[in-house]
mmCIF file of C-alpha atoms and ligand atoms in Angstrom:
data_model
loop_
_atom_site.group_PDB
_atom_site.id
_atom_site.type_symbol
_atom_site.label_atom_id
_atom_site.label_comp_id
_atom_site.label_asym_id
_atom_site.label_seq_id
_atom_site.Cartn_x
_atom_site.Cartn_y
_atom_site.Cartn_z
ATOM 1 C CA UNK A 572 12.206 -14.698 -5.964
ATOM 2 C CA UNK A 573 8.873 -13.237 -6.694
ATOM 3 C CA UNK A 574 6.102 -14.548 -5.173
ATOM 4 C CA UNK A 575 2.788 -14.068 -5.927
ATOM 5 C CA UNK A 576 -0.080 -13.782 -3.560
ATOM 6 C CA UNK A 577 -3.651 -14.804 -3.883
ATOM 7 C CA UNK A 578 -5.841 -13.096 -1.550
ATOM 8 C CA UNK A 579 -9.612 -14.360 -1.783
ATOM 9 C CA UNK A 580 -11.418 -14.540 2.399
ATOM 10 C CA UNK A 581 -13.904 -12.427 1.733
ATOM 11 C CA UNK A 582 -15.204 -9.373 0.576
ATOM 12 C CA UNK A 583 -11.444 -9.104 -1.183
ATOM 13 C CA UNK A 584 -10.089 -10.435 -4.242
ATOM 14 C CA UNK A 585 -6.620 -9.762 -3.638
ATOM 15 C CA UNK A 586 -3.398 -10.096 -5.757
ATOM 16 C CA UNK A 587 0.032 -8.757 -5.519
ATOM 17 C CA UNK A 588 3.493 -9.584 -6.024
ATOM 18 C CA UNK A 589 6.522 -9.440 -3.799
ATOM 19 C CA UNK A 590 9.962 -9.263 -4.927
ATOM 20 C CA UNK A 591 13.088 -10.021 -3.054
ATOM 21 C CA UNK A 592 15.148 -6.744 -3.404
ATOM 22 C CA UNK A 593 12.321 -4.366 -4.828
ATOM 23 C CA UNK A 594 9.027 -5.271 -2.393
ATOM 24 C CA UNK A 595 5.791 -4.901 -3.433
ATOM 25 C CA UNK A 596 6.026 -4.616 -7.376
ATOM 26 C CA UNK A 597 2.330 -4.302 -7.837
ATOM 27 C CA UNK A 598 -0.607 -4.743 -5.856
ATOM 28 C CA UNK A 599 -4.340 -4.745 -7.541
ATOM 29 C CA UNK A 600 -7.546 -5.125 -5.168
ATOM 30 C CA UNK A 601 -11.340 -5.557 -5.805
ATOM 31 C CA UNK A 602 -13.209 -5.193 -2.692
ATOM 32 C CA UNK A 603 -16.818 -6.455 -3.165
ATOM 33 C CA UNK A 604 -17.659 -3.554 -0.299
ATOM 34 C CA UNK A 605 -19.977 -1.221 -1.833
ATOM 35 C CA UNK A 606 -22.124 -4.463 -3.751
ATOM 36 C CA UNK A 607 -22.430 -5.958 0.064
ATOM 37 C CA UNK A 608 -23.968 -2.499 1.285
ATOM 38 C CA UNK A 609 -27.225 -2.689 -0.393
ATOM 39 C CA UNK A 610 -27.454 -6.143 1.850
ATOM 40 C CA UNK A 611 -25.897 -4.986 5.113
ATOM 41 C CA UNK A 612 -23.080 -7.472 4.762
ATOM 42 C CA UNK A 613 -21.128 -10.095 3.462
ATOM 43 C CA UNK A 614 -23.360 -12.745 1.610
ATOM 44 C CA UNK A 615 -21.078 -15.772 1.414
ATOM 45 C CA UNK A 616 -22.436 -17.425 -2.270
ATOM 46 C CA UNK A 617 -22.595 -14.101 -3.888
ATOM 47 C CA UNK A 618 -18.879 -13.229 -2.321
ATOM 48 C CA UNK A 619 -17.649 -16.471 -4.527
ATOM 49 C CA UNK A 620 -19.507 -15.577 -7.430
ATOM 50 C CA UNK A 621 -18.200 -12.170 -7.609
ATOM 51 C CA UNK A 622 -13.931 -13.692 -6.613
ATOM 52 C CA UNK A 623 -14.447 -15.773 -9.241
ATOM 53 C CA UNK A 624 -15.509 -12.803 -12.385
ATOM 54 C CA UNK A 625 -12.682 -10.428 -10.392
ATOM 55 C CA UNK A 626 -9.448 -12.939 -9.987
ATOM 56 C CA UNK A 627 -8.019 -13.695 -13.312
ATOM 57 C CA UNK A 628 -8.624 -9.940 -14.851
ATOM 58 C CA UNK A 629 -6.776 -9.155 -11.755
ATOM 59 C CA UNK A 630 -3.756 -11.137 -11.384
ATOM 60 C CA UNK A 631 -3.514 -10.119 -15.698
ATOM 61 C CA UNK A 632 -3.360 -7.052 -14.326
ATOM 62 C CA UNK A 633 -0.608 -7.594 -12.170
ATOM 63 C CA UNK A 634 1.748 -9.278 -14.232
ATOM 64 C CA UNK A 635 0.913 -6.644 -16.969
ATOM 65 C CA UNK A 636 2.233 -3.622 -14.905
ATOM 66 C CA UNK A 637 5.064 -5.570 -13.202
ATOM 67 C CA UNK A 638 5.906 -6.748 -17.108
ATOM 68 C CA UNK A 639 6.341 -10.480 -16.562
ATOM 69 C CA UNK A 640 5.210 -13.567 -17.212
ATOM 70 C CA UNK A 641 3.492 -16.016 -14.333
ATOM 71 C CA UNK A 642 6.222 -18.559 -15.953
ATOM 72 C CA UNK A 643 8.698 -15.692 -14.073
ATOM 73 C CA UNK A 644 7.137 -16.131 -10.768
ATOM 74 C CA UNK A 645 8.696 -18.381 -8.493
ATOM 75 C CA UNK A 646 5.992 -19.508 -5.944
ATOM 76 C CA UNK A 647 2.401 -19.153 -5.486
ATOM 77 C CA UNK A 648 0.997 -17.718 -2.609
ATOM 78 C CA UNK A 649 -2.726 -18.616 -1.394
ATOM 79 C CA UNK A 650 -4.758 -17.468 1.137
ATOM 80 C CA UNK A 651 -5.676 -21.362 2.666
ATOM 81 C CA UNK A 652 -7.903 -20.283 5.905
ATOM 82 C CA UNK A 653 -9.482 -19.075 7.428
ATOM 83 C CA UNK A 654 -12.704 -17.599 6.237
ATOM 84 C CA UNK A 655 -15.624 -18.335 3.863
ATOM 85 C CA UNK A 656 -15.271 -21.148 2.367
ATOM 86 C CA UNK A 657 -16.575 -20.384 -0.771
ATOM 87 C CA UNK A 658 -14.986 -17.360 -1.502
ATOM 88 C CA UNK A 659 -11.086 -19.152 0.145
ATOM 89 C CA UNK A 660 -11.545 -22.318 -2.645
ATOM 90 C CA UNK A 661 -12.000 -19.297 -5.750
ATOM 91 C CA UNK A 662 -8.096 -18.666 -4.297
ATOM 92 C CA UNK A 663 -7.056 -21.692 -3.497
ATOM 93 C CA UNK A 664 -8.799 -23.853 -7.809
ATOM 94 C CA UNK A 665 -6.813 -20.927 -9.032
ATOM 95 C CA UNK A 666 -3.397 -21.005 -6.415
ATOM 96 C CA UNK A 667 -3.638 -24.630 -7.122
ATOM 97 C CA UNK A 668 -3.645 -24.589 -11.587
ATOM 98 C CA UNK A 669 -1.215 -22.026 -11.767
ATOM 99 C CA UNK A 670 1.155 -24.403 -9.550
ATOM 100 C CA UNK A 671 0.160 -26.752 -11.256
ATOM 101 C CA UNK A 672 0.734 -24.742 -14.559
ATOM 102 C CA UNK A 673 4.021 -23.777 -14.219
ATOM 103 C CA UNK A 674 5.707 -26.431 -12.297
ATOM 104 C CA UNK A 675 6.197 -23.781 -9.126
ATOM 105 C CA UNK A 676 6.040 -24.264 -5.213
ATOM 106 C CA UNK A 677 2.501 -23.622 -3.960
ATOM 107 C CA UNK A 678 2.695 -21.884 -0.331
ATOM 108 C CA UNK A 679 -0.554 -22.027 1.663
ATOM 109 C CA UNK A 680 -1.073 -19.200 4.563
ATOM 110 C CA UNK A 681 -3.031 -18.410 7.046
ATOM 111 C CA UNK A 682 -4.801 -14.835 6.241
ATOM 112 C CA UNK A 683 -4.253 -14.016 10.558
ATOM 113 C CA UNK A 684 -0.209 -14.248 9.384
ATOM 114 C CA UNK A 685 -0.264 -11.929 6.744
ATOM 115 C CA UNK A 686 -2.356 -9.037 9.191
ATOM 116 C CA UNK A 687 0.401 -10.410 11.595
ATOM 117 C CA UNK A 688 2.908 -8.951 8.872
ATOM 118 C CA UNK A 689 1.319 -6.664 6.799
ATOM 119 C CA UNK A 690 3.202 -3.738 9.303
ATOM 120 C CA UNK A 691 6.286 -4.812 7.883
ATOM 121 C CA UNK A 692 5.340 -4.192 4.245
ATOM 122 C CA UNK A 693 7.483 -1.378 2.467
ATOM 123 C CA UNK A 694 5.100 1.315 0.703
ATOM 124 C CA UNK A 695 3.788 0.028 -2.806
ATOM 125 C CA UNK A 696 7.093 0.865 -4.979
ATOM 126 C CA UNK A 697 6.147 3.346 -8.435
ATOM 127 C CA UNK A 698 5.101 2.162 -11.189
ATOM 128 C CA UNK A 699 8.199 0.740 -13.114
ATOM 129 C CA UNK A 700 11.115 1.200 -10.896
ATOM 130 C CA UNK A 701 14.460 -0.611 -11.071
ATOM 131 C CA UNK A 702 15.791 0.043 -7.696
ATOM 132 C CA UNK A 703 17.211 -3.123 -6.283
ATOM 133 C CA UNK A 704 18.911 -4.075 -3.118
ATOM 134 C CA UNK A 705 20.436 -6.661 -1.803
ATOM 135 C CA UNK A 706 18.642 -7.829 1.461
ATOM 136 C CA UNK A 707 14.650 -8.231 1.651
ATOM 137 C CA UNK A 708 13.187 -4.574 1.670
ATOM 138 C CA UNK A 709 11.091 -4.898 4.846
ATOM 139 C CA UNK A 710 10.021 -1.973 6.964
ATOM 140 C CA UNK A 711 12.255 -1.440 10.242
ATOM 141 C CA UNK A 712 10.661 -3.411 12.838
ATOM 142 C CA UNK A 713 11.825 -7.067 14.265
ATOM 143 C CA UNK A 714 10.509 -9.469 15.888
ATOM 144 C CA UNK A 715 9.379 -10.541 18.601
ATOM 145 C CA UNK A 716 6.313 -7.947 18.552
ATOM 146 C CA UNK A 717 2.945 -7.199 20.319
ATOM 147 C CA UNK A 718 -0.007 -7.686 17.949
ATOM 148 C CA UNK A 719 -3.146 -5.504 18.212
ATOM 149 C CA UNK A 720 -5.300 -7.276 15.513
ATOM 150 C CA UNK A 721 -8.617 -5.590 14.603
ATOM 151 C CA UNK A 722 -11.066 -7.083 11.658
ATOM 152 C CA UNK A 723 -14.056 -7.261 10.816
ATOM 153 C CA UNK A 724 -13.842 -11.113 12.415
ATOM 154 C CA UNK A 725 -10.762 -10.788 15.406
ATOM 155 C CA UNK A 726 -10.299 -8.439 18.245
ATOM 156 C CA UNK A 727 -7.022 -10.384 18.898
ATOM 157 C CA UNK A 728 -4.004 -9.750 21.165
ATOM 158 C CA UNK A 729 -1.101 -11.257 19.445
ATOM 159 C CA UNK A 730 2.743 -12.377 20.571
ATOM 160 C CA UNK A 731 4.267 -12.544 17.460
ATOM 161 C CA UNK A 732 7.775 -14.529 18.310
ATOM 162 C CA UNK A 733 8.779 -14.697 15.262
ATOM 163 C CA UNK A 734 7.755 -16.249 11.443
ATOM 164 C CA UNK A 735 5.178 -18.611 12.602
ATOM 165 C CA UNK A 736 5.129 -18.507 16.072
ATOM 166 C CA UNK A 737 1.908 -16.873 17.455
ATOM 167 C CA UNK A 738 1.335 -16.567 20.936
ATOM 168 C CA UNK A 739 -2.712 -15.354 21.478
ATOM 169 C CA UNK A 740 -2.572 -13.826 25.081
ATOM 170 C CA UNK A 741 -6.763 -11.747 24.424
ATOM 171 C CA UNK A 742 -9.086 -12.485 22.198
ATOM 172 C CA UNK A 743 -13.035 -11.526 22.047
ATOM 173 C CA UNK A 744 -15.382 -13.040 23.491
ATOM 174 C CA UNK A 745 -18.523 -11.789 21.334
ATOM 175 C CA UNK A 746 -18.400 -9.135 18.401
ATOM 176 C CA UNK A 747 -14.738 -8.036 17.047
ATOM 177 C CA UNK A 748 -13.926 -5.007 16.426
ATOM 178 C CA UNK A 749 -14.584 -4.563 12.998
ATOM 179 C CA UNK A 750 -18.240 -5.676 13.699
ATOM 180 C CA UNK A 751 -19.174 -3.230 16.711
ATOM 181 C CA UNK A 752 -18.361 -0.355 14.381
ATOM 182 C CA UNK A 753 -20.165 -1.910 11.040
ATOM 183 C CA UNK A 754 -22.994 -2.136 12.862
ATOM 184 C CA UNK A 755 -22.793 0.387 15.235
ATOM 185 C CA UNK A 756 -22.882 2.851 12.246
ATOM 186 C CA UNK A 757 -26.058 0.685 10.354
ATOM 187 C CA UNK A 758 -27.518 1.916 13.678
ATOM 188 C CA UNK A 759 -26.797 5.333 12.909
ATOM 189 C CA UNK A 760 -27.379 4.857 9.115
ATOM 190 C CA UNK A 761 -24.366 4.498 7.993
ATOM 191 C CA UNK A 762 -24.187 1.712 4.747
ATOM 192 C CA UNK A 763 -21.676 -1.587 5.329
ATOM 193 C CA UNK A 764 -19.071 -1.819 5.783
ATOM 194 C CA UNK A 765 -19.192 1.219 8.493
ATOM 195 C CA UNK A 766 -16.045 2.124 10.235
ATOM 196 C CA UNK A 767 -14.082 4.350 8.071
ATOM 197 C CA UNK A 768 -17.299 6.595 7.595
ATOM 198 C CA UNK A 769 -18.508 5.831 11.164
ATOM 199 C CA UNK A 770 -15.006 7.496 12.547
ATOM 200 C CA UNK A 771 -14.786 10.358 9.941
ATOM 201 C CA UNK A 772 -18.654 11.433 11.048
ATOM 202 C CA UNK A 773 -17.225 11.492 14.335
ATOM 203 C CA UNK A 774 -14.643 13.898 14.376
ATOM 204 C CA UNK A 775 -17.803 16.439 14.539
ATOM 205 C CA UNK A 776 -18.958 15.292 17.514
ATOM 206 C CA UNK A 777 -18.837 16.701 20.986
ATOM 207 C CA UNK A 778 -17.389 15.111 23.923
ATOM 208 C CA UNK A 779 -18.978 14.386 26.941
ATOM 209 C CA UNK A 780 -22.459 14.766 25.763
ATOM 210 C CA UNK A 781 -22.758 10.901 25.386
ATOM 211 C CA UNK A 782 -21.205 8.270 27.888
ATOM 212 C CA UNK A 783 -21.345 4.881 26.300
ATOM 213 C CA UNK A 784 -20.135 1.826 28.447
ATOM 214 C CA UNK A 785 -16.592 0.769 28.136
ATOM 215 C CA UNK A 786 -16.259 -3.451 27.936
ATOM 216 C CA UNK A 787 -13.791 -5.540 30.548
ATOM 217 C CA UNK A 788 -12.196 -2.108 30.901
ATOM 218 C CA UNK A 789 -11.441 -2.840 34.737
ATOM 219 C CA UNK A 790 -11.613 -6.894 34.238
ATOM 220 C CA UNK A 791 -8.386 -7.875 34.679
ATOM 221 C CA UNK A 792 -7.732 -10.442 31.432
ATOM 222 C CA UNK A 793 -6.916 -9.557 28.039
ATOM 223 C CA UNK A 794 -10.438 -10.289 26.432
ATOM 224 C CA UNK A 795 -12.652 -7.815 24.481
ATOM 225 C CA UNK A 796 -16.342 -7.869 24.783
ATOM 226 C CA UNK A 797 -18.267 -5.158 22.665
ATOM 227 C CA UNK A 798 -21.898 -6.489 21.742
ATOM 228 C CA UNK A 799 -23.168 -4.677 25.150
ATOM 229 C CA UNK A 800 -21.468 -1.633 23.195
ATOM 230 C CA UNK A 801 -23.558 -1.681 20.378
ATOM 231 C CA UNK A 802 -26.900 -2.405 22.596
ATOM 232 C CA UNK A 803 -25.685 0.502 24.165
ATOM 233 C CA UNK A 804 -25.659 2.202 21.031
ATOM 234 C CA UNK A 805 -29.004 1.648 19.585
ATOM 235 C CA UNK A 806 -30.927 2.262 22.689
ATOM 236 C CA UNK A 807 -29.519 6.283 22.553
ATOM 237 C CA UNK A 808 -30.448 5.884 19.116
ATOM 238 C CA UNK A 809 -33.881 4.864 19.956
ATOM 239 C CA UNK A 810 -33.926 7.576 22.471
ATOM 240 C CA UNK A 811 -32.494 10.200 20.415
ATOM 241 C CA UNK A 812 -34.976 9.054 17.892
ATOM 242 C CA UNK A 813 -35.507 11.303 15.416
ATOM 243 C CA UNK A 814 -31.790 11.632 14.969
ATOM 244 C CA UNK A 815 -29.909 15.052 13.984
ATOM 245 C CA UNK A 816 -27.103 15.230 12.240
ATOM 246 C CA UNK A 817 -25.439 16.484 15.096
ATOM 247 C CA UNK A 818 -26.854 13.408 17.447
ATOM 248 C CA UNK A 819 -25.608 11.070 15.309
ATOM 249 C CA UNK A 820 -21.736 12.816 15.832
ATOM 250 C CA UNK A 821 -21.754 13.007 18.986
ATOM 251 C CA UNK A 822 -22.604 9.066 19.274
ATOM 252 C CA UNK A 823 -20.611 8.033 16.778
ATOM 253 C CA UNK A 824 -18.061 10.167 18.866
ATOM 254 C CA UNK A 825 -19.214 8.406 22.400
ATOM 255 C CA UNK A 826 -18.502 5.228 20.594
ATOM 256 C CA UNK A 827 -15.412 5.785 18.923
ATOM 257 C CA UNK A 828 -14.254 6.983 22.830
ATOM 258 C CA UNK A 829 -14.720 4.157 24.387
ATOM 259 C CA UNK A 830 -13.711 1.644 21.655
ATOM 260 C CA UNK A 831 -10.713 3.163 21.311
ATOM 261 C CA UNK A 832 -10.154 3.302 25.279
ATOM 262 C CA UNK A 833 -10.687 -0.415 25.671
ATOM 263 C CA UNK A 834 -8.312 -1.307 22.802
ATOM 264 C CA UNK A 835 -5.505 0.710 24.126
ATOM 265 C CA UNK A 836 -5.493 0.546 27.171
ATOM 266 C CA UNK A 837 -5.663 -3.860 26.663
ATOM 267 C CA UNK A 838 -2.745 -3.040 24.306
ATOM 268 C CA UNK A 839 -1.071 -1.638 26.856
ATOM 269 C CA UNK A 840 -1.905 -3.511 30.309
ATOM 270 C CA UNK A 841 -0.918 -6.705 27.220
ATOM 271 C CA UNK A 842 2.499 -4.639 26.686
ATOM 272 C CA UNK A 843 3.102 -4.026 30.538
ATOM 273 C CA UNK A 844 2.655 -7.908 30.904
ATOM 274 C CA UNK A 845 4.711 -9.533 28.098
ATOM 275 C CA UNK A 846 7.789 -6.463 28.383
ATOM 276 C CA UNK A 847 7.757 -6.884 24.001
ATOM 277 C CA UNK A 848 9.453 -2.869 23.473
ATOM 278 C CA UNK A 849 7.414 -3.305 20.197
ATOM 279 C CA UNK A 850 3.848 -3.202 18.916
ATOM 280 C CA UNK A 851 2.146 -2.856 15.369
ATOM 281 C CA UNK A 852 -1.583 -2.543 15.110
ATOM 282 C CA UNK A 853 -3.194 -4.819 12.009
ATOM 283 C CA UNK A 854 -6.504 -5.644 10.559
ATOM 284 C CA UNK A 855 -9.081 -2.897 8.867
ATOM 285 C CA UNK A 856 -9.421 -1.072 12.149
ATOM 286 C CA UNK A 857 -6.029 -0.370 12.326
ATOM 287 C CA UNK A 858 -6.883 2.362 9.671
ATOM 288 C CA UNK A 859 -8.688 4.276 12.208
ATOM 289 C CA UNK A 860 -7.092 7.961 12.434
ATOM 290 C CA UNK A 861 -7.977 7.567 16.880
ATOM 291 C CA UNK A 862 -6.967 4.363 17.364
ATOM 292 C CA UNK A 863 -3.548 5.291 15.813
ATOM 293 C CA UNK A 864 -2.776 8.968 17.710
ATOM 294 C CA UNK A 865 -3.946 7.364 21.158
ATOM 295 C CA UNK A 866 -1.975 4.786 21.765
ATOM 296 C CA UNK A 867 1.029 5.808 20.654
ATOM 297 C CA UNK A 868 0.273 8.870 22.934
ATOM 298 C CA UNK A 869 -0.549 6.082 25.724
ATOM 299 C CA UNK A 870 3.035 4.211 24.797
ATOM 300 C CA UNK A 871 5.078 6.846 24.754
ATOM 301 C CA UNK A 872 8.541 3.678 25.258
ATOM 302 C CA UNK A 873 7.542 1.572 22.721
ATOM 303 C CA UNK A 874 8.185 1.683 18.854
ATOM 304 C CA UNK A 875 4.678 1.200 17.620
ATOM 305 C CA UNK A 876 3.911 0.516 13.973
ATOM 306 C CA UNK A 877 0.682 0.528 11.788
ATOM 307 C CA UNK A 878 0.763 -0.777 7.969
ATOM 308 C CA UNK A 879 1.032 1.728 5.080
ATOM 309 C CA UNK A 880 -3.176 2.652 4.785
ATOM 310 C CA UNK A 881 -3.546 0.003 1.794
ATOM 311 C CA UNK A 882 -2.267 -2.852 3.276
ATOM 312 C CA UNK A 883 -4.969 -1.826 6.777
ATOM 313 C CA UNK A 884 -8.104 -4.319 4.622
ATOM 314 C CA UNK A 885 -7.397 -7.804 2.717
ATOM 315 C CA UNK A 886 -5.322 -7.234 0.053
ATOM 316 C CA UNK A 887 -2.524 -9.883 -2.127
ATOM 317 C CA UNK A 888 -0.074 -7.763 -0.463
ATOM 318 C CA UNK A 889 0.380 -9.123 2.872
ATOM 319 C CA UNK A 890 -0.205 -12.928 1.664
ATOM 320 C CA UNK A 891 2.715 -12.041 -1.144
ATOM 321 C CA UNK A 892 5.062 -10.971 1.810
ATOM 322 C CA UNK A 893 4.140 -14.138 3.979
ATOM 323 C CA UNK A 894 4.929 -16.531 1.479
ATOM 324 C CA UNK A 895 8.101 -15.343 0.193
ATOM 325 C CA UNK A 896 9.391 -14.900 4.256
ATOM 326 C CA UNK A 897 8.337 -18.174 4.315
ATOM 327 C CA UNK A 898 10.029 -19.192 1.349
ATOM 328 C CA UNK A 899 13.395 -17.854 2.417
ATOM 329 C CA UNK A 900 12.780 -19.499 6.154
ATOM 330 C CA UNK A 901 12.294 -22.792 4.059
ATOM 331 C CA UNK A 902 8.386 -22.968 5.577
ATOM 332 C CA UNK A 903 7.475 -24.140 2.606
ATOM 333 C CA UNK A 904 5.599 -27.230 2.308
ATOM 334 C CA UNK A 905 6.473 -30.100 -0.192
ATOM 335 C CA UNK A 906 5.583 -29.872 -3.777
ATOM 336 C CA UNK A 907 3.195 -32.433 -6.126
ATOM 337 C CA UNK A 908 -0.120 -32.064 -4.087
ATOM 338 C CA UNK A 909 -2.312 -30.457 -6.289
ATOM 339 C CA UNK A 910 -5.169 -31.121 -3.987
ATOM 340 C CA UNK A 911 -6.881 -28.090 -3.640
ATOM 341 C CA UNK A 912 -7.137 -27.773 0.494
ATOM 342 C CA UNK A 913 -8.788 -24.972 2.458
ATOM 343 C CA UNK A 914 -9.436 -24.561 6.091
ATOM 344 C CA UNK A 915 -11.923 -22.309 7.127
ATOM 345 C CA UNK A 916 -11.913 -22.641 11.101
ATOM 346 C CA UNK A 917 -8.473 -22.397 11.721
ATOM 347 C CA UNK A 918 -6.919 -20.303 14.804
ATOM 348 C CA UNK A 919 -3.723 -18.893 14.375
ATOM 349 C CA UNK A 920 -1.800 -20.459 17.553
ATOM 350 C CA UNK A 921 -1.623 -23.910 16.065
ATOM 351 C CA UNK A 922 0.158 -23.005 12.817
HETATM 352 O O1 LIG B 1482 -9.546 -6.665 8.113
HETATM 353 P P1 LIG B 1482 -10.513 -6.314 7.684
HETATM 354 O O2 LIG B 1482 -10.625 -5.445 6.201
HETATM 355 O O3 LIG B 1482 -11.570 -7.606 7.161
HETATM 356 C C1 LIG B 1482 -11.649 -8.523 7.788
HETATM 357 O O4 LIG B 1482 -10.626 -9.709 7.628
HETATM 358 O O5 LIG B 1482 -12.423 -9.028 8.498
HETATM 359 O O6 LIG B 1482 -11.328 -5.420 8.071
HETATM 360 C C2 LIG B 1482 -12.483 -4.782 7.701
HETATM 361 C C3 LIG B 1482 -13.433 -3.887 9.423
HETATM 362 C C4 LIG B 1482 -14.572 -3.139 9.393
HETATM 363 O O7 LIG B 1482 -15.298 -3.663 9.763
HETATM 364 C C5 LIG B 1482 -14.564 -2.169 8.394
HETATM 365 O O8 LIG B 1482 -15.911 -0.835 8.687
HETATM 366 C C6 LIG B 1482 -13.486 -1.940 9.622
HETATM 367 O O9 LIG B 1482 -12.627 -3.123 9.427
HETATM 368 N N1 LIG B 1482 -12.685 -0.852 9.621
HETATM 369 C C7 LIG B 1482 -12.531 1.275 9.628
HETATM 370 C C8 LIG B 1482 -12.107 1.613 9.674
HETATM 371 N N2 LIG B 1482 -11.344 1.441 8.050
HETATM 372 C C9 LIG B 1482 -12.268 0.107 8.253
HETATM 373 N N3 LIG B 1482 -13.358 0.718 11.353
HETATM 374 C C10 LIG B 1482 -12.755 1.899 11.659
HETATM 375 N N4 LIG B 1482 -12.010 2.800 11.518
HETATM 376 C C11 LIG B 1482 -11.292 3.307 10.541
HETATM 377 N N5 LIG B 1482 -10.934 4.086 9.580
HETATM 378 ZN ZN1 LIG B 1483 -8.303 -9.340 7.198
#
């Protein structure tokens, strides 16, 4: 079975093909991040227009690389939500049109389900590899597991009971982790989206020169709040003005230490409370080296898994995988409904 995955919920257009017995055969993402650096963030209308420009050329590239025709796909999975309405409409319109034209089932996917399943994705197959196995190729990891979902829009602790059954046990009260990274980066003069670059700069910073708050560290719940952290970075930046390169690195270092310690502390607490033996970190911030190192160190007896780096940020592969697993489990809607439906606001525990 071959499932095409289409992702367009924010500022990445992603198309990929997952084949049962083989894995991800082809996966391409076009990121608009560089384009939005000039604006300091995503402009929804411009994002939608860019998805329109990118989606069909990307689709052709994936089909060409996989050496198949559209009619060789067995199902079309697409991100139905949550996300920017205009951006979602592009992926949904393309998916519905392809499904109608080829008479193949349509599988609407929750974007966060894609992230939650992304650690299961095997590495991208070498181009033109013909190796086939009988089983569904997935990384060695099993339900149930705890997921720390940290992206530009979410900081959540989710119990992944099984495919389609997700329970939120910790959530963000204000800014998401990625948002805190990006806003703090901006205060340090690092262009959007600055999370990865801020973390790189932090590596040459000195520990202990600055101390930043660790919001909700001592609270008894599993929730997060990072807007105060950003304000503390702003105050430090104002005090140190003009900022030297070393000031920048030291502030970035303190920021990463603070946010990573909160994320890790709450995740360890969630593992203790749930008794789960497996833990995954997903979403854009899961690419963070300091977070990966600290979590594995603090959970020595837990099987910690991180997505392959290419699957941390938004991509079509995780949507194709979610579609394939849903198809295999018989969890797809009845066919014949070609209305273009999106869900810009959609809770993961409402699936
Ligand atoms: O999952 P994602 O690609 O998009 C959303 O669905 O939001 O996450 C993007 C976020 C951005 O805030 C970006 O700065 C952050 O992930 N990010 C990182 C790193 N790489 C990406 N944050 C910290 N360290 C990184 N290495
Ligand atoms: Zn995402």
